[in-house]
Every structure is written in C-alpha cells, then in structure tokens.
Amino acid sequence: MSLKISEVANILVQGNKTAFKANASRRAGQMFNDRVVSLIAPKLPMMVRGYSSEPWFKFLLANAVAGTVIKYGAQNDKLAMLADAGINAASDDFLGSFNIEEMINQLVDGIDISGLTAATSASTANTTVVMDEVGGV
C-alpha cells in the first residue's frame, strides 16, 4: 500500500504535534523543578543541601511536590499540570543518569550461556515437532 503525499504530510504533522507537546511539557517540568529546588534547597540542612542537584533528589522532590499538589492543590489546574510535567522531567533525568547499556553489559559479561542456548534450541525444535504432529504449524 502506497500513501499519498498528503497522507504522509498528515502523519508527519501529527507526529510533530505530539513531539512538540511532549517536549514543551518536559521543558516546563524542568523549569518547575528548578524553581522548586531553588526555593527548597536553601531551607534544607547543610548535610542534605549538597544532594539537591542530583537527579535522584530532584525525582524524589518532584514526587513529593506532586503528592502535595494532589492532596492540597488539585483544584489549581496550572499547578497540577506543572507538577505532572515536573514528574515527567525528573523521571527522564533520573533514568538518563544511569548508563543502562553499560549496566546491561556488566550484568551479562562473563556469563556462559552456551548450555542455555543449546537447551533452548532443543526445546524449540521439540515444540515444533509436536506442533507439526497435532497440525498446529
């Protein structure tokens, strides 16, 4: 099936609208989180204040603020939207602070799975034979 140019353009426009909304929300959330940190960090004990720039701290703070908004300020639509955007931005930053690819490589490096691979291949072959016999494949 071949799409018309107008259909391709419509798909691209819709995709860009979605991307712009998501990025605008993330940027607004980031600004909101930065403002929350700048208001709260000076009031924290000195030993804790140093963590205020850490992604995990901002994630916890964004969730604490969102919980407070849900409890006491849910009727304020602007505040609720910013708190939600703040969680999205903080969770993205927190997740981005991990090097997921390196963690996965460290997790699996040096583990010999040749026995598992052979067992899986044999199991798949047996399943295929059984399915053939009962007419399932």
PDB file of C-alpha atoms in Angstrom:
ATOM      1  CA  MET A   1       0.000   0.000   0.000  1.00  0.00           C
ATOM      2  CA  SER A   2       1.375   3.324  -1.049  1.00  0.00           C
ATOM      3  CA  LEU A   3       0.497   6.504   0.787  1.00  0.00           C
ATOM      4  CA  LYS A   4      -0.329   9.764  -0.927  1.00  0.00           C
ATOM      5  CA  ILE A   5       1.863  12.777  -0.244  1.00  0.00           C
ATOM      6  CA  SER A   6      -0.985  14.415   1.703  1.00  0.00           C
ATOM      7  CA  GLU A   7      -1.289  11.312   3.917  1.00  0.00           C
ATOM      8  CA  VAL A   8       2.452  11.277   4.589  1.00  0.00           C
ATOM      9  CA  ALA A   9       2.329  15.001   5.399  1.00  0.00           C
ATOM     10  CA  ASN A  10      -0.602  14.439   7.781  1.00  0.00           C
ATOM     11  CA  ILE A  11       1.284  11.652   9.589  1.00  0.00           C
ATOM     12  CA  LEU A  12       4.335  13.895   9.915  1.00  0.00           C
ATOM     13  CA  VAL A  13       2.263  16.823  11.186  1.00  0.00           C
ATOM     14  CA  GLN A  14       0.579  14.639  13.811  1.00  0.00           C
ATOM     15  CA  GLY A  15       3.918  13.187  14.890  1.00  0.00           C
ATOM     16  CA  ASN A  16       5.432  16.659  15.194  1.00  0.00           C
ATOM     17  CA  LYS A  17       2.458  17.913  17.224  1.00  0.00           C
ATOM     18  CA  THR A  18       2.902  15.025  19.644  1.00  0.00           C
ATOM     19  CA  ALA A  19       6.650  15.640  19.874  1.00  0.00           C
ATOM     20  CA  PHE A  20       6.213  19.380  20.443  1.00  0.00           C
ATOM     21  CA  LYS A  21       3.678  18.800  23.215  1.00  0.00           C
ATOM     22  CA  ALA A  22       5.897  16.228  24.931  1.00  0.00           C
ATOM     23  CA  ASN A  23       8.979  18.429  24.700  1.00  0.00           C
ATOM     24  CA  ALA A  24       7.120  21.545  25.832  1.00  0.00           C
ATOM     25  CA  SER A  25       5.826  19.611  28.826  1.00  0.00           C
ATOM     26  CA  ARG A  26       9.302  18.348  29.662  1.00  0.00           C
ATOM     27  CA  ARG A  27      10.820  21.816  29.406  1.00  0.00           C
ATOM     28  CA  ALA A  28       8.070  23.313  31.560  1.00  0.00           C
ATOM     29  CA  GLY A  29       8.572  20.490  34.056  1.00  0.00           C
ATOM     30  CA  GLN A  30      12.309  21.116  34.123  1.00  0.00           C
ATOM     31  CA  MET A  31      11.763  24.836  34.799  1.00  0.00           C
ATOM     32  CA  PHE A  32       9.219  23.998  37.502  1.00  0.00           C
ATOM     33  CA  ASN A  33      11.621  21.525  39.143  1.00  0.00           C
ATOM     34  CA  ASP A  34      14.480  24.020  39.024  1.00  0.00           C
ATOM     35  CA  ARG A  35      12.275  26.610  40.707  1.00  0.00           C
ATOM     36  CA  VAL A  36      11.137  24.153  43.378  1.00  0.00           C
ATOM     37  CA  VAL A  37      14.744  23.170  44.111  1.00  0.00           C
ATOM     38  CA  SER A  38      15.822  26.820  44.291  1.00  0.00           C
ATOM     39  CA  LEU A  39      13.048  27.510  46.816  1.00  0.00           C
ATOM     40  CA  ILE A  40      13.538  24.413  48.940  1.00  0.00           C
ATOM     41  CA  ALA A  41      17.301  23.728  48.830  1.00  0.00           C
ATOM     42  CA  PRO A  42      18.335  26.754  50.956  1.00  0.00           C
ATOM     43  CA  LYS A  43      15.976  25.560  53.704  1.00  0.00           C
ATOM     44  CA  LEU A  44      17.461  22.055  53.831  1.00  0.00           C
ATOM     45  CA  PRO A  45      20.036  21.023  56.426  1.00  0.00           C
ATOM     46  CA  MET A  46      23.585  21.624  55.224  1.00  0.00           C
ATOM     47  CA  MET A  47      24.315  17.869  55.002  1.00  0.00           C
ATOM     48  CA  VAL A  48      21.368  17.330  52.639  1.00  0.00           C
ATOM     49  CA  ARG A  49      21.686  20.522  50.605  1.00  0.00           C
ATOM     50  CA  GLY A  50      24.586  19.142  48.575  1.00  0.00           C
ATOM     51  CA  TYR A  51      22.348  16.465  47.098  1.00  0.00           C
ATOM     52  CA  SER A  52      19.841  18.976  45.694  1.00  0.00           C
ATOM     53  CA  SER A  53      21.435  18.895  42.238  1.00  0.00           C
ATOM     54  CA  GLU A  54      21.373  15.100  41.993  1.00  0.00           C
ATOM     55  CA  PRO A  55      18.811  13.569  39.594  1.00  0.00           C
ATOM     56  CA  TRP A  56      17.507  11.152  42.267  1.00  0.00           C
ATOM     57  CA  PHE A  57      16.936  14.039  44.683  1.00  0.00           C
ATOM     58  CA  LYS A  58      15.011  16.018  42.055  1.00  0.00           C
ATOM     59  CA  PHE A  59      12.972  12.896  41.284  1.00  0.00           C
ATOM     60  CA  LEU A  60      12.054  12.442  44.954  1.00  0.00           C
ATOM     61  CA  LEU A  61      11.320  16.143  45.345  1.00  0.00           C
ATOM     62  CA  ALA A  62       9.143  16.242  42.206  1.00  0.00           C
ATOM     63  CA  ASN A  63       7.119  13.325  43.564  1.00  0.00           C
ATOM     64  CA  ALA A  64       6.809  14.957  46.984  1.00  0.00           C
ATOM     65  CA  VAL A  65       5.610  18.187  45.365  1.00  0.00           C
ATOM     66  CA  ALA A  66       3.166  16.302  43.133  1.00  0.00           C
ATOM     67  CA  GLY A  67       1.809  14.430  46.154  1.00  0.00           C
ATOM     68  CA  THR A  68       1.317  17.711  47.956  1.00  0.00           C
ATOM     69  CA  VAL A  69      -0.425  19.193  44.916  1.00  0.00           C
ATOM     70  CA  ILE A  70      -2.722  16.167  44.682  1.00  0.00           C
ATOM     71  CA  LYS A  71      -3.571  16.455  48.381  1.00  0.00           C
ATOM     72  CA  TYR A  72      -3.920  20.227  48.717  1.00  0.00           C
ATOM     73  CA  GLY A  73      -3.915  21.920  45.316  1.00  0.00           C
ATOM     74  CA  ALA A  74      -5.596  19.621  42.811  1.00  0.00           C
ATOM     75  CA  GLN A  75      -8.199  22.279  42.015  1.00  0.00           C
ATOM     76  CA  ASN A  76      -5.426  24.523  40.601  1.00  0.00           C
ATOM     77  CA  ASP A  77      -5.138  23.230  37.023  1.00  0.00           C
ATOM     78  CA  LYS A  78      -1.912  25.104  36.253  1.00  0.00           C
ATOM     79  CA  LEU A  79      -0.215  23.751  39.362  1.00  0.00           C
ATOM     80  CA  ALA A  80      -1.442  20.214  38.675  1.00  0.00           C
ATOM     81  CA  MET A  81      -0.160  20.330  35.085  1.00  0.00           C
ATOM     82  CA  LEU A  82       3.215  21.673  36.206  1.00  0.00           C
ATOM     83  CA  ALA A  83       3.528  19.038  38.934  1.00  0.00           C
ATOM     84  CA  ASP A  84       2.790  16.318  36.373  1.00  0.00           C
ATOM     85  CA  ALA A  85       5.282  17.827  33.935  1.00  0.00           C
ATOM     86  CA  GLY A  86       7.787  18.034  36.794  1.00  0.00           C
ATOM     87  CA  ILE A  87       7.499  14.303  37.454  1.00  0.00           C
ATOM     88  CA  ASN A  88       7.955  13.548  33.755  1.00  0.00           C
ATOM     89  CA  ALA A  89      11.054  15.741  33.530  1.00  0.00           C
ATOM     90  CA  ALA A  90      12.551  14.455  36.774  1.00  0.00           C
ATOM     91  CA  SER A  91      11.953  10.813  35.888  1.00  0.00           C
ATOM     92  CA  ASP A  92      13.544  11.340  32.470  1.00  0.00           C
ATOM     93  CA  ASP A  93      16.595  12.971  34.070  1.00  0.00           C
ATOM     94  CA  PHE A  94      16.795  10.254  36.726  1.00  0.00           C
ATOM     95  CA  LEU A  95      16.591   7.462  34.163  1.00  0.00           C
ATOM     96  CA  GLY A  96      19.118   9.271  31.989  1.00  0.00           C
ATOM     97  CA  SER A  97      21.566   9.411  34.882  1.00  0.00           C
ATOM     98  CA  PHE A  98      22.027   5.652  34.590  1.00  0.00           C
ATOM     99  CA  ASN A  99      24.169   4.244  31.823  1.00  0.00           C
ATOM    100  CA  ILE A 100      21.700   1.453  31.085  1.00  0.00           C
ATOM    101  CA  GLU A 101      23.701  -0.056  28.215  1.00  0.00           C
ATOM    102  CA  GLU A 102      26.850  -0.310  30.339  1.00  0.00           C
ATOM    103  CA  MET A 103      24.868  -1.777  33.235  1.00  0.00           C
ATOM    104  CA  ILE A 104      23.396  -4.467  30.981  1.00  0.00           C
ATOM    105  CA  ASN A 105      26.828  -5.268  29.564  1.00  0.00           C
ATOM    106  CA  GLN A 106      28.284  -5.568  33.070  1.00  0.00           C
ATOM    107  CA  LEU A 107      25.386  -7.788  34.063  1.00  0.00           C
ATOM    108  CA  VAL A 108      25.815 -10.295  31.233  1.00  0.00           C
ATOM    109  CA  ASP A 109      29.575 -10.129  30.555  1.00  0.00           C
ATOM    110  CA  GLY A 110      31.394 -13.301  31.522  1.00  0.00           C
ATOM    111  CA  ILE A 111      28.286 -15.457  31.866  1.00  0.00           C
ATOM    112  CA  ASP A 112      28.467 -18.559  29.683  1.00  0.00           C
ATOM    113  CA  ILE A 113      25.030 -19.270  28.216  1.00  0.00           C
ATOM    114  CA  SER A 114      26.074 -21.962  25.728  1.00  0.00           C
ATOM    115  CA  GLY A 115      24.238 -24.629  27.734  1.00  0.00           C
ATOM    116  CA  LEU A 116      21.131 -22.467  27.906  1.00  0.00           C
ATOM    117  CA  THR A 117      21.321 -21.738  24.182  1.00  0.00           C
ATOM    118  CA  ALA A 118      21.588 -25.449  23.354  1.00  0.00           C
ATOM    119  CA  ALA A 119      18.699 -26.302  25.690  1.00  0.00           C
ATOM    120  CA  THR A 120      16.542 -23.548  24.218  1.00  0.00           C
ATOM    121  CA  SER A 121      17.281 -24.706  20.670  1.00  0.00           C
ATOM    122  CA  ALA A 122      16.399 -28.311  21.554  1.00  0.00           C
ATOM    123  CA  SER A 123      13.214 -27.204  23.306  1.00  0.00           C
ATOM    124  CA  THR A 124      12.162 -25.091  20.330  1.00  0.00           C
ATOM    125  CA  ALA A 125      12.835 -27.995  17.958  1.00  0.00           C
ATOM    126  CA  ASN A 126      10.767 -30.380  20.128  1.00  0.00           C
ATOM    127  CA  THR A 127       7.893 -27.893  20.313  1.00  0.00           C
ATOM    128  CA  THR A 128       7.913 -27.509  16.534  1.00  0.00           C
ATOM    129  CA  VAL A 129       7.800 -31.306  16.038  1.00  0.00           C
ATOM    130  CA  VAL A 130       4.883 -31.655  18.460  1.00  0.00           C
ATOM    131  CA  MET A 131       3.007 -28.780  16.828  1.00  0.00           C
ATOM    132  CA  ASP A 132       3.545 -30.379  13.400  1.00  0.00           C
ATOM    133  CA  GLU A 133       2.149 -33.688  14.691  1.00  0.00           C
ATOM    134  CA  VAL A 134      -1.026 -32.080  16.038  1.00  0.00           C
ATOM    135  CA  GLY A 135      -1.432 -29.890  12.979  1.00  0.00           C
ATOM    136  CA  GLY A 136      -0.726 -26.607  14.732  1.00  0.00           C
ATOM    137  CA  VAL A 137       2.040 -25.349  12.415  1.00  0.00           C
TER     138      VAL A 137
END
